[in-house]
Structures are given as C-alpha cells and as structure tokens.
CSV table of C-alpha atoms in Angstrom, one decimal:
chain,number,residue,atom,x,y,z
A,1,MET,CA,27.9,8.5,-15.0
A,2,ILE,CA,27.6,10.4,-18.3
A,3,GLU,CA,30.3,13.8,-18.7
A,4,ILE,CA,28.1,16.7,-18.9
A,5,LEU,CA,30.9,18.8,-21.1
A,6,ASP,CA,30.9,16.0,-23.5
A,7,ASN,CA,27.2,14.8,-24.1
A,8,LEU,CA,26.8,18.5,-24.2
A,9,HIS,CA,23.6,17.6,-26.3
A,10,MET,CA,22.1,16.1,-23.5
A,11,LEU,CA,21.3,20.2,-22.3
A,12,SER,CA,18.8,20.5,-24.9
A,13,ARG,CA,16.4,17.6,-22.7
A,14,PRO,CA,12.9,18.9,-20.9
A,15,HIS,CA,14.1,15.4,-18.7
A,16,LEU,CA,17.4,15.2,-16.9
A,17,ASP,CA,17.9,13.1,-14.7
A,18,LEU,CA,20.7,15.3,-13.0
A,19,THR,CA,21.5,12.4,-10.2
A,20,THR,CA,23.3,10.7,-14.0
A,21,VAL,CA,25.6,13.6,-14.6
A,22,GLU,CA,28.6,15.0,-13.6
A,23,MET,CA,30.2,18.4,-14.6
A,24,ASP,CA,33.9,17.8,-15.6
A,25,GLY,CA,34.8,15.1,-13.4
A,26,ILE,CA,31.5,16.5,-10.0
A,27,ALA,CA,28.7,14.9,-10.0
A,28,LEU,CA,25.5,17.2,-7.6
A,29,GLY,CA,26.0,16.4,-4.1
A,30,ALA,CA,29.5,15.4,-4.1
A,31,ALA,CA,32.3,17.2,-1.2
A,32,ALA,CA,33.0,21.2,-2.7
A,33,THR,CA,36.6,20.5,-1.5
A,34,SER,CA,36.8,18.3,-4.8
A,35,VAL,CA,37.0,21.0,-7.6
A,36,PRO,CA,39.9,21.3,-7.9
A,37,ARG,CA,41.6,24.5,-6.2
A,38,ARG,CA,44.1,24.6,-9.8
A,39,SER,CA,41.8,25.6,-11.6
A,40,ILE,CA,39.0,28.6,-9.3
A,41,ILE,CA,40.4,31.7,-10.0
A,42,GLN,CA,37.0,33.3,-7.9
A,43,ALA,CA,34.3,32.6,-5.3
A,44,GLN,CA,31.6,34.2,-3.4
A,45,SER,CA,31.1,33.4,0.5
A,46,SER,CA,28.9,35.1,3.3
A,47,VAL,CA,32.4,36.1,4.8
A,48,VAL,CA,32.7,38.3,2.1
A,49,ALA,CA,30.8,41.9,3.2
A,50,GLN,CA,32.5,43.5,-0.1
A,51,TYR,CA,34.1,42.6,-3.3
A,52,ARG,CA,35.6,45.2,-5.8
A,53,GLY,CA,36.4,43.3,-8.6
A,54,GLY,CA,35.6,43.1,-12.8
A,55,SER,CA,38.4,43.3,-15.9
A,56,ASP,CA,40.9,43.9,-15.8
A,57,ILE,CA,41.5,44.8,-12.0
A,58,ASP,CA,42.1,42.1,-9.7
A,59,SER,CA,39.6,40.7,-7.2
A,60,GLU,CA,39.5,41.6,-3.5
A,61,TYR,CA,37.8,40.3,-1.1
A,62,TYR,CA,36.7,42.0,2.2
A,63,ASP,CA,35.3,40.8,5.5
A,64,ALA,CA,32.5,42.6,7.9
A,65,ASP,CA,35.6,44.2,9.7
A,66,GLY,CA,37.0,45.7,6.4
A,67,ARG,CA,39.9,43.1,6.6
A,68,ARG,CA,41.6,41.8,3.4
A,69,LEU,CA,40.2,38.0,2.8
A,70,THR,CA,42.7,35.7,0.1
A,71,LEU,CA,41.2,33.9,-2.8
A,72,ASP,CA,42.0,30.9,-0.7
A,73,GLU,CA,40.1,32.1,2.9
A,74,VAL,CA,37.1,32.8,0.7
A,75,VAL,CA,37.1,29.7,-1.2
A,76,ASN,CA,38.0,26.9,2.0
A,77,HIS,CA,34.6,29.4,3.4
A,78,ALA,CA,32.9,28.4,0.9
A,79,ALA,CA,33.3,25.7,0.0
A,80,ARG,CA,33.1,24.2,3.9
A,81,SER,CA,28.8,26.7,3.7
A,82,ASP,CA,27.3,27.6,0.7
A,83,GLY,CA,28.5,30.6,-2.0
A,84,PHE,CA,29.3,29.8,-5.3
A,85,LEU,CA,33.3,28.4,-6.5
A,86,TYR,CA,34.3,30.1,-10.6
A,87,CYS,CA,36.7,28.1,-12.6
A,88,ALA,CA,39.3,29.2,-15.0
A,89,ASP,CA,37.2,26.9,-18.2
A,90,LYS,CA,34.1,28.7,-17.7
A,91,LEU,CA,32.5,26.0,-15.4
A,92,THR,CA,31.1,27.2,-12.5
A,93,TYR,CA,29.8,25.5,-9.5
A,94,LYS,CA,27.1,26.3,-6.3
A,95,VAL,CA,28.1,25.0,-3.1
A,96,ARG,CA,25.3,24.4,0.2
A,97,ALA,CA,26.2,23.5,3.2
A,98,GLY,CA,29.4,21.6,1.1
A,99,ALA,CA,28.0,20.2,-0.6
A,100,ILE,CA,28.1,21.0,-4.7
A,101,VAL,CA,23.8,21.2,-5.6
A,102,GLY,CA,24.4,23.6,-9.1
A,103,PHE,CA,26.2,23.3,-12.4
A,104,THR,CA,26.4,26.4,-15.0
A,105,ILE,CA,27.8,25.6,-17.8
A,106,TYR,CA,28.7,29.2,-20.2
A,107,GLY,CA,31.4,30.5,-22.1
A,108,PRO,CA,32.9,28.4,-25.3
A,109,HIS,CA,30.9,25.4,-23.9
A,110,LEU,CA,28.2,26.9,-25.2
A,111,SER,CA,29.5,27.3,-28.7
A,112,HIS,CA,28.2,22.7,-29.4
A,113,PHE,CA,24.6,25.6,-29.6
A,114,ALA,CA,26.0,28.4,-31.7
A,115,HIS,CA,23.7,26.8,-35.2
A,116,LEU,CA,20.5,28.2,-33.0
A,117,THR,CA,20.5,31.4,-34.6
A,118,SER,CA,17.2,32.7,-32.3
A,119,TYR,CA,14.7,31.9,-30.0
A,120,GLU,CA,12.9,29.8,-31.9
A,121,GLU,CA,15.5,27.8,-33.1
A,122,LEU,CA,16.3,27.6,-29.3
A,123,LEU,CA,12.8,26.6,-28.4
A,124,ALA,CA,12.6,24.2,-31.0
A,125,ALA,CA,15.6,22.5,-29.3
A,126,PHE,CA,15.0,22.6,-26.2
A,127,GLY,CA,11.5,22.6,-26.5
A,128,ASN,CA,9.5,25.0,-24.3
A,129,PRO,CA,9.9,26.6,-21.1
A,130,ASP,CA,7.8,25.6,-18.5
A,131,GLN,CA,8.6,29.3,-17.3
A,132,ALA,CA,9.5,31.7,-19.6
A,133,HIS,CA,10.9,36.1,-18.3
A,134,GLU,CA,11.6,38.2,-20.9
A,135,ASP,CA,15.3,40.3,-19.1
A,136,GLU,CA,13.6,44.3,-20.8
A,137,ALA,CA,16.8,47.2,-20.0
A,138,TYR,CA,15.5,50.9,-20.9
A,139,GLY,CA,12.8,49.0,-23.3
A,140,ASP,CA,14.9,47.3,-25.1
A,141,LEU,CA,15.3,43.1,-25.1
A,142,MET,CA,18.2,42.3,-23.4
A,143,GLY,CA,17.2,38.1,-23.8
A,144,TYR,CA,15.4,35.3,-22.6
A,145,ASP,CA,15.6,33.2,-19.4
A,146,ASN,CA,14.0,29.9,-19.9
A,147,TYR,CA,13.0,27.9,-17.1
A,148,TYR,CA,12.4,23.6,-17.8
A,149,TRP,CA,11.8,22.0,-14.3
A,150,GLY,CA,12.1,18.8,-15.3
A,151,ALA,CA,15.1,18.6,-15.8
A,152,GLN,CA,16.1,21.3,-13.8
A,153,LYS,CA,17.5,23.5,-16.0
A,154,HIS,CA,17.4,27.8,-17.0
A,155,VAL,CA,18.9,28.4,-20.4
A,156,ARG,CA,19.5,31.8,-20.9
A,157,TRP,CA,19.2,33.7,-24.5
A,158,ASP,CA,20.9,36.7,-24.9
A,159,ALA,CA,18.8,38.6,-27.7
A,160,TRP,CA,21.8,40.8,-28.2
A,161,ASP,CA,24.3,38.5,-29.4
A,162,GLN,CA,21.5,35.9,-30.5
A,163,ARG,CA,23.1,32.8,-29.2
A,164,VAL,CA,22.7,31.0,-26.1
A,165,SER,CA,25.0,32.7,-23.6
A,166,LEU,CA,24.2,30.5,-20.2
A,167,ILE,CA,22.6,26.7,-19.2
A,168,ASN,CA,22.9,26.1,-15.4
A,169,LEU,CA,22.0,22.8,-13.7
A,170,GLY,CA,20.1,22.5,-9.8
A,171,ALA,CA,19.5,23.8,-6.9
A,172,PHE,CA,19.1,27.5,-8.4
A,173,GLU,CA,16.5,29.7,-8.0
A,174,GLY,CA,13.1,29.3,-10.4
A,175,ASN,CA,14.3,25.3,-11.5
A,176,THR,CA,12.4,23.5,-9.7
A,177,GLY,CA,9.1,25.8,-10.2
A,178,PRO,CA,6.9,28.2,-8.2
C-alpha cells in the first residue's frame, strides 16, 4: 500500500488505482471502526436529525425525537452504517455499510500544492478534468470543481485564495462520471 499523505504528488495523476493507496494507514474498504477514535472530532450519520455547531461552537447532535446524542453515539452509528468521520488532522472518511469508501484531504496537507497559484497552473499539474464546474455565488467566481474519473478524484480550486482547497478520492458524487 502507498500512503497517500507521504506521497501527495500522486494526487495529481489522472489515473490512480485506489486499491493501492491508503490515507493515514487506512485503505478503502477497511472497516470504519479502524479510524482511531481519538482523532475523530465530528461525525455525520443518518441517526442525526438536527445538528448545531460551527466555529467556536461545540457540536450538538439530536435524534428525530429531540434526544441529544453524544459524539460517541453518532460515531458508532456512522461507523456501522453510512456517514462521515471528520478527524482533527483535516482528513475525512466517507463510510458506506460500515466500510471506508472515500477519503477527503484538506487544510495543511494541501500545502504540497502551494506552488500552484492559478487555475491554469492547476490544469497544467493535474491535467484537464473529465468534468469541471464553475462555482459562483452572487455573480462572483468562488472556484472550480474538477472531476477526474480515471482516478475517482475531485479537486477543488478556491478562486478567492488561489489554491487547491480540497481533494477527495473514492465514492463521492461526480468522481466516477455521469
């Protein structure tokens, strides 16, 4: 297995065999319970009917009956079924049927691509995507979402900060084509 965090340059490949990579020691297909519990700071699962949280606000989870759920309850449910496990080190795991089916990398890990200072440089480094979407809000260009089907990859370019802001791999909408 190739540790993707130690080989971030591989993320620019237009074709990437996801059966050969792992993120922080966890491969796609691994049990979601293999994500170290101490690193999980937030979770998303279908057991959560209402969520409250944000910057400088502790996360609060509630079920359909209004009962407050603990983070452990939400993590346990997500790890056994479907959802997302968000880690303190700016890594996220997508879970389906208790297995890891996708990785998201953001934050300081992406400083590896800090030398890319324009969308054109991103295209030169990663290649032309199979599909690209411009993200606009109120007439302003916010960024580009580039999808590379041969690598089951989504690369987000932040047009405001002129940087790669997110890369996800695996079973995310748009990563495998229409």
